[in-house]
XYZ file of C-alpha atoms in Angstrom:
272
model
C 97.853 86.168 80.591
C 95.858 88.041 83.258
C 98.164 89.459 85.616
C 97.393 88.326 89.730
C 96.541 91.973 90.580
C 93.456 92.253 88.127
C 92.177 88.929 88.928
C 91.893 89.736 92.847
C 91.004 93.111 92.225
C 87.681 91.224 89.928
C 87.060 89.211 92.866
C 86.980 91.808 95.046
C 84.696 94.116 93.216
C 82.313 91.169 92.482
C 81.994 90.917 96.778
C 81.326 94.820 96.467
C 79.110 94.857 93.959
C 77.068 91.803 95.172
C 76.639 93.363 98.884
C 75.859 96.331 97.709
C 73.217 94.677 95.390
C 71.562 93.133 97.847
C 71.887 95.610 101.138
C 69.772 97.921 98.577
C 67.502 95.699 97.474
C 66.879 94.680 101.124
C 66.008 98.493 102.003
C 62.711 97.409 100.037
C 61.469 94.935 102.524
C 61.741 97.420 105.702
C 58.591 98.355 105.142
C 56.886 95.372 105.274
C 56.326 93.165 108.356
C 59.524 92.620 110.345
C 59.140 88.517 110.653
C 60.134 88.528 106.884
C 63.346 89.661 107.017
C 63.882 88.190 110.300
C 62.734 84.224 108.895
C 63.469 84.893 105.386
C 66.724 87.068 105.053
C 69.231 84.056 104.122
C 66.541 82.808 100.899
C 66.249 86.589 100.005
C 70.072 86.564 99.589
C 70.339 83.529 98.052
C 67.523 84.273 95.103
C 69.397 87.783 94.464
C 72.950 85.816 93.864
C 71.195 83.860 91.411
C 69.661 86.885 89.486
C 73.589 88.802 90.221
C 74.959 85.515 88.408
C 72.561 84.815 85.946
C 72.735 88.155 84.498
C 76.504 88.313 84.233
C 78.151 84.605 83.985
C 75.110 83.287 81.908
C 74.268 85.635 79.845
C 77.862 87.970 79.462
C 80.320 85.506 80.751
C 81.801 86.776 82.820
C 80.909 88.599 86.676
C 80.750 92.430 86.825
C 83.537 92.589 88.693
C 85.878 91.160 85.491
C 83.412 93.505 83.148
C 84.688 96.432 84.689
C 88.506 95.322 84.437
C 88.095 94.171 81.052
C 88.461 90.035 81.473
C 85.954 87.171 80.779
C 86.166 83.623 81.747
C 87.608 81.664 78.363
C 84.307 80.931 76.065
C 85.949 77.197 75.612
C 85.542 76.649 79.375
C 82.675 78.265 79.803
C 79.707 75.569 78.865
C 76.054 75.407 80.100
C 77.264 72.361 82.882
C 79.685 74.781 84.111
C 77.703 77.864 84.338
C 74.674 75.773 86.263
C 77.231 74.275 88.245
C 78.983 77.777 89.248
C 75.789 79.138 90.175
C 75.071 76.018 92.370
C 78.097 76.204 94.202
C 78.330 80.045 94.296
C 74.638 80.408 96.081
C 74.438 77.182 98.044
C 78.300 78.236 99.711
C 76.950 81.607 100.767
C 73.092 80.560 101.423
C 75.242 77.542 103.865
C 77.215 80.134 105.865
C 75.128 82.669 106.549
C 73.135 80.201 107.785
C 75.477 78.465 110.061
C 76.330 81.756 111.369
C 72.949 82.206 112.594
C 72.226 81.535 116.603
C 68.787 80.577 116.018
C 68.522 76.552 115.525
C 67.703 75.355 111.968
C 68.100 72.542 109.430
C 72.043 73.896 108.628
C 73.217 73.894 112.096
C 71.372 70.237 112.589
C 73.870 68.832 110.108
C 77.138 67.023 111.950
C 80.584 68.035 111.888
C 79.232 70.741 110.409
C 82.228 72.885 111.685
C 84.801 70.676 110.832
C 83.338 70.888 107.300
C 83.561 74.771 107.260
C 87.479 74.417 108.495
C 88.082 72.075 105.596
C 86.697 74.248 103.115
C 88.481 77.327 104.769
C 91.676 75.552 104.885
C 91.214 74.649 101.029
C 90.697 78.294 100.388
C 93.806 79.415 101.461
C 95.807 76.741 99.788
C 94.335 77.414 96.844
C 94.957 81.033 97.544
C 98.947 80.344 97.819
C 98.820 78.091 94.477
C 97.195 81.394 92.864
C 99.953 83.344 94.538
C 102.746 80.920 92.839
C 100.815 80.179 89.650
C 98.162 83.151 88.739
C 95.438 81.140 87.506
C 92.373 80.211 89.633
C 91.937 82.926 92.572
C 88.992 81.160 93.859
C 88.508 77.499 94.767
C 85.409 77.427 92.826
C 86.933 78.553 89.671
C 89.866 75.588 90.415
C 86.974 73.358 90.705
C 85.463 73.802 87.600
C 89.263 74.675 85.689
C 87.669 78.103 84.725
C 90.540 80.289 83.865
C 90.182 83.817 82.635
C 91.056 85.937 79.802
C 91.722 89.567 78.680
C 89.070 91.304 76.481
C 90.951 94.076 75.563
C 95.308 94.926 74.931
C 96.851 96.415 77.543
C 99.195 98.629 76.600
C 101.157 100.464 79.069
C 102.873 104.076 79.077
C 105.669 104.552 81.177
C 105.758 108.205 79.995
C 102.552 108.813 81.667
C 103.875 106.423 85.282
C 106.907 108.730 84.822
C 105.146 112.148 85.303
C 103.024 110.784 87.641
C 105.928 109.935 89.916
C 107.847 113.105 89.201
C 105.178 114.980 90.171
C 104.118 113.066 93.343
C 107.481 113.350 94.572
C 107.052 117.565 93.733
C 104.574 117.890 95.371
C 105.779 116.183 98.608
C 108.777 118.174 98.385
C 106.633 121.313 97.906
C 104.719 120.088 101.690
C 107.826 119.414 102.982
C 109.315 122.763 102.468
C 106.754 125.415 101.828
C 105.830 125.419 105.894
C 109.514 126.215 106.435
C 109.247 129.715 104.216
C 109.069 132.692 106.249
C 106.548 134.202 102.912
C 105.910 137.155 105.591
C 109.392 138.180 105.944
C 110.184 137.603 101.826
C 107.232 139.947 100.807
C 108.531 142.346 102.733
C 112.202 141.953 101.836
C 110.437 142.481 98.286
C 109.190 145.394 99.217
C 112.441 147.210 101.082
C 113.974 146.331 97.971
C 111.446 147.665 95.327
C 110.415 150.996 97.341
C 114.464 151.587 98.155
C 114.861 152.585 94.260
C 111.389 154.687 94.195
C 110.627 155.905 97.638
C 112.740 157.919 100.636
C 112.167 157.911 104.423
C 110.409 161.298 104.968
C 112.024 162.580 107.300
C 108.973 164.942 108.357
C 107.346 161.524 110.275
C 110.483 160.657 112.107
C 111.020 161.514 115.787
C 107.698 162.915 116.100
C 105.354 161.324 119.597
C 102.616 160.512 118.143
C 99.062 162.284 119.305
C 96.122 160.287 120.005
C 93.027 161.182 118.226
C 89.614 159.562 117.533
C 90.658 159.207 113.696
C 94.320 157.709 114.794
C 93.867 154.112 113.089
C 96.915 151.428 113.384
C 99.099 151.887 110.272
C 98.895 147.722 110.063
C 94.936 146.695 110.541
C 93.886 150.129 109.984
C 91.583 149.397 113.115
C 91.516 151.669 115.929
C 94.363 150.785 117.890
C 94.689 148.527 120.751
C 97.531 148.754 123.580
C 98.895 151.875 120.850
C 102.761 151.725 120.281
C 105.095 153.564 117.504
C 108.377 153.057 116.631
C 109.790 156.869 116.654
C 107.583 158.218 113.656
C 104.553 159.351 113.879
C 102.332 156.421 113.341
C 100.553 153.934 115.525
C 100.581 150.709 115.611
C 98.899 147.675 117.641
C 100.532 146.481 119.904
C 100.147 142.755 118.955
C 100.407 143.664 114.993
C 103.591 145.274 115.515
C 104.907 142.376 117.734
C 103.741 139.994 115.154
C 105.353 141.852 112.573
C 108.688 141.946 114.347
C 108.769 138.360 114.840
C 107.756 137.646 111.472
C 110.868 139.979 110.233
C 112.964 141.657 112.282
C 114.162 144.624 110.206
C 109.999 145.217 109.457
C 109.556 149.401 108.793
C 106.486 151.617 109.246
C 104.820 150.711 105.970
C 103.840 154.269 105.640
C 106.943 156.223 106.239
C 109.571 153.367 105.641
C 110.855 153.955 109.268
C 112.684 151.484 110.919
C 113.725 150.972 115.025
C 114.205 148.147 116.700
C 112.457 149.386 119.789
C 109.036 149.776 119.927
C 107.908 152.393 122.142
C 104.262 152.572 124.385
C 102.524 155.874 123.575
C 101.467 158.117 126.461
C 97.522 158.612 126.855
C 97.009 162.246 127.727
């Protein structure tokens, strides 16, 4: 038994496949004269369905769509009658709306009650589409038509180990986007490294309480850029002002990384 998802998912790549069959082939005939397309378009479609069709119901029974998901119509349904028939039904339904969905007059729209035809075959669809929903047999009103029920080529057998990490991992992951944002990863490096230098480095004491002296080779102890609006904090080094302020917000208790210094204030230094 073909489960309801495959069979819709067939149908579905079979519309797919089929447009974009014939929207290529169509990228041929831009080149020639413009009335072709423009007179001709519907019979162009209709003479690629029946090569789409031929190719894969006749001759491999069953469409490309239920190739590529691994189910066939049943070979016991399947006779020459049937697969005529299909084709038929398949081309003319398709060849019939795109022609009554034309504005410019021809034989199609001539026909009467031609709408209320179209409604009854709409309205047909979509009971047929709830007796799939209850029943999983025939997705299509064609394939009800004809009783042409499908089959699976291959066994399906299903892992739940591999569903399982799938799932544990999807829901990892969104807990990892969830709460990575919320890590200050600033403020834990350099919590790191307070705690690593504390056991092999001291404050010199040399750096501390020292104004610093502007120079041309003075370079901000952060970007190692000359400095812009220079600050310190009480040592000797100079700092942006903007990467010291970042700094601070990042982590509050952030030191001179060169001298290990730490004051809350941050001072402006005087331009002789």
């Amino acid at each position: 038994m073909v489960s309801r998802v495959t069979l819709l998912d067939a149908h579905v790549l079979d519309e797919h496949i089929t447009k974009i069959f014939i929207n290529q082939t169509l990228k041929v005939f831009k080149f020639l004269p413009s009335w072709i397309l423009n007179n001709f378009e519907s019979e162009i479609n209709a003479i690629l369905q029946i090569v789409l069709t031929y190719y894969s119901v006749a001759k491999m029974k069953a469409t490309f769509g239920q190739q590529l998901l691994g189910i066939r119509f049943k070979p016991d349904q399947l006779t020459d009658t049937k697969i005529a028939l299909f084709q038929f039904f398949m081309v003319v339904a398709n060849y019939v709306q795109s022609k009554s969905e034309r504005p410019s007059k021809n034989f199609i729209n001539n026909i009467n009650d031609l709408q209320l035809i179209v409604n009854i075959l709409k309205t047909a669809s979509f009971m047929n589409f709830l007796l799939f929903l209850h029943n999983g047999k025939y997705p299509t009103l064609l394939q009800r038509f004809l009783s042409l029920s499908q089959e699976s080529t291959r066994k399906r057998n299903i892992e739940y180990t591999f569903m399982t990490r799938e799932l544990l991992w999807h829901g990892f992951s969104e807990l990892l986007m969830f709460s990575l944002p919320l890590i200050n990863y600033q403020s834990v490096k350099h919590k790191i490294n307070r705690l690593i230098n504390s056991k092999s480095k001291h404050e010199d004491k040399k750096w501390v309480d020292k104004i610093p002296l502007m120079s041309a080779r003075i370079v901000c102890s952060i970007c190692h850029d000359k400095p812009v609006l220079p600050h310190h904090i009480k040592c000797s080094h100079v700092f942006c002002f903007y990467c010291i302020s970042s700094m601070r917000m990042v982590d509050e208790q952030f030191e001179c990384p060169e001298c290990d210094h730490f004051e809350k204030k941050i001072i402006p230094v005087i331009l002789n």
